[in-house]
Amino acid sequence: MSKVTLDEWAAAEFKTPPSPNTLRKWAREGRIEPAPIKHGRSYYVESDAHYQEPIKPAHRTTGGSLISRIMRDCHGSQAA
């Protein structure tokens, strides 16, 4: 496959392409598969690459307010 710049790829992939800053952010965060290659200041990507939504982390259960979690960590479960 041939490599193209992020701007060229976005113009072919999206009806309204994201801004260059957004494209570079996606490249850094691994949201484009296969991953772009950086040469100097420019990113190059396979012409058949695609955008991939990031995997959302599992929902974290909280243990109340911040102060109660700190107290519980410092003094064990008795302090809550």
mmCIF file of C-alpha atoms in Angstrom:
data_model
loop_
_atom_site.group_PDB
_atom_site.id
_atom_site.type_symbol
_atom_site.label_atom_id
_atom_site.label_comp_id
_atom_site.label_asym_id
_atom_site.label_seq_id
_atom_site.Cartn_x
_atom_site.Cartn_y
_atom_site.Cartn_z
ATOM 1 C CA MET A 1 0.000 0.000 0.000
ATOM 2 C CA SER A 2 1.088 3.560 -0.526
ATOM 3 C CA LYS A 3 1.612 6.035 2.264
ATOM 4 C CA VAL A 4 -0.115 9.417 2.250
ATOM 5 C CA THR A 5 -0.052 12.390 4.592
ATOM 6 C CA LEU A 6 -2.635 12.683 7.344
ATOM 7 C CA ASP A 7 -4.326 15.565 5.522
ATOM 8 C CA GLU A 8 -4.652 13.548 2.295
ATOM 9 C CA TRP A 9 -5.950 10.521 4.208
ATOM 10 C CA ALA A 10 -8.518 12.604 6.118
ATOM 11 C CA ALA A 11 -9.773 14.249 2.923
ATOM 12 C CA ALA A 12 -10.437 10.805 1.418
ATOM 13 C CA GLU A 13 -11.829 9.260 4.634
ATOM 14 C CA PHE A 14 -14.168 12.003 5.906
ATOM 15 C CA LYS A 15 -16.698 14.264 4.210
ATOM 16 C CA THR A 16 -15.576 17.125 6.483
ATOM 17 C CA PRO A 17 -12.007 16.299 7.583
ATOM 18 C CA PRO A 18 -10.880 17.053 11.142
ATOM 19 C CA SER A 19 -8.333 19.782 11.751
ATOM 20 C CA PRO A 20 -4.616 18.971 11.395
ATOM 21 C CA ASN A 21 -4.206 19.276 15.180
ATOM 22 C CA THR A 22 -6.911 16.654 15.733
ATOM 23 C CA LEU A 23 -5.334 14.333 13.169
ATOM 24 C CA ARG A 24 -1.931 14.594 14.874
ATOM 25 C CA LYS A 25 -3.568 13.921 18.251
ATOM 26 C CA TRP A 26 -5.269 10.819 16.850
ATOM 27 C CA ALA A 27 -1.913 9.632 15.477
ATOM 28 C CA ARG A 28 -0.190 10.097 18.864
ATOM 29 C CA GLU A 29 -3.022 8.371 20.751
ATOM 30 C CA GLY A 30 -3.119 5.347 18.429
ATOM 31 C CA ARG A 31 -6.624 6.016 17.097
ATOM 32 C CA ILE A 32 -5.604 5.348 13.481
ATOM 33 C CA GLU A 33 -5.018 1.732 12.391
ATOM 34 C CA PRO A 34 -2.487 0.799 11.132
ATOM 35 C CA ALA A 35 -0.429 3.291 13.092
ATOM 36 C CA PRO A 36 0.997 6.267 11.179
ATOM 37 C CA ILE A 37 4.746 6.712 10.843
ATOM 38 C CA LYS A 38 6.329 10.031 11.770
ATOM 39 C CA HIS A 39 9.067 11.443 9.546
ATOM 40 C CA GLY A 40 10.355 14.754 10.864
ATOM 41 C CA ARG A 41 7.255 16.815 11.626
ATOM 42 C CA SER A 42 4.890 14.936 9.322
ATOM 43 C CA TYR A 43 2.883 11.758 9.819
ATOM 44 C CA TYR A 44 2.365 9.293 6.974
ATOM 45 C CA VAL A 45 -0.351 6.675 7.026
ATOM 46 C CA GLU A 46 -1.418 3.777 4.813
ATOM 47 C CA SER A 47 -4.037 4.884 2.294
ATOM 48 C CA ASP A 48 -6.431 2.152 3.498
ATOM 49 C CA ALA A 49 -6.098 3.052 7.210
ATOM 50 C CA HIS A 50 -9.178 3.693 9.313
ATOM 51 C CA TYR A 51 -10.143 5.610 12.452
ATOM 52 C CA GLN A 52 -10.698 3.461 15.513
ATOM 53 C CA GLU A 53 -12.614 4.677 18.561
ATOM 54 C CA PRO A 54 -10.567 4.326 21.745
ATOM 55 C CA ILE A 55 -11.542 1.533 24.088
ATOM 56 C CA LYS A 56 -13.353 3.036 27.040
ATOM 57 C CA PRO A 57 -11.938 1.982 30.403
ATOM 58 C CA ALA A 58 -14.128 -0.009 32.745
ATOM 59 C CA HIS A 59 -16.347 2.162 34.914
ATOM 60 C CA ARG A 60 -14.575 2.813 38.169
ATOM 61 C CA THR A 61 -16.630 2.547 41.325
ATOM 62 C CA THR A 62 -15.927 5.275 43.799
ATOM 63 C CA GLY A 63 -15.896 4.894 47.532
ATOM 64 C CA GLY A 64 -17.495 8.167 48.515
ATOM 65 C CA SER A 65 -15.852 11.546 48.859
ATOM 66 C CA LEU A 66 -12.165 12.096 48.324
ATOM 67 C CA ILE A 67 -11.503 12.727 52.018
ATOM 68 C CA SER A 68 -13.232 9.483 53.023
ATOM 69 C CA ARG A 69 -11.169 7.508 50.490
ATOM 70 C CA ILE A 70 -7.944 9.095 51.770
ATOM 71 C CA MET A 71 -8.861 8.373 55.373
ATOM 72 C CA ARG A 72 -9.800 4.793 54.511
ATOM 73 C CA ASP A 73 -6.465 4.257 52.717
ATOM 74 C CA CYS A 74 -4.474 5.768 55.592
ATOM 75 C CA HIS A 75 -6.301 4.129 58.477
ATOM 76 C CA GLY A 76 -7.923 1.059 57.001
ATOM 77 C CA SER A 77 -11.634 0.384 56.685
ATOM 78 C CA GLN A 78 -12.430 1.620 60.243
ATOM 79 C CA ALA A 79 -12.048 5.313 59.319
ATOM 80 C CA ALA A 80 -14.884 5.550 56.776
#
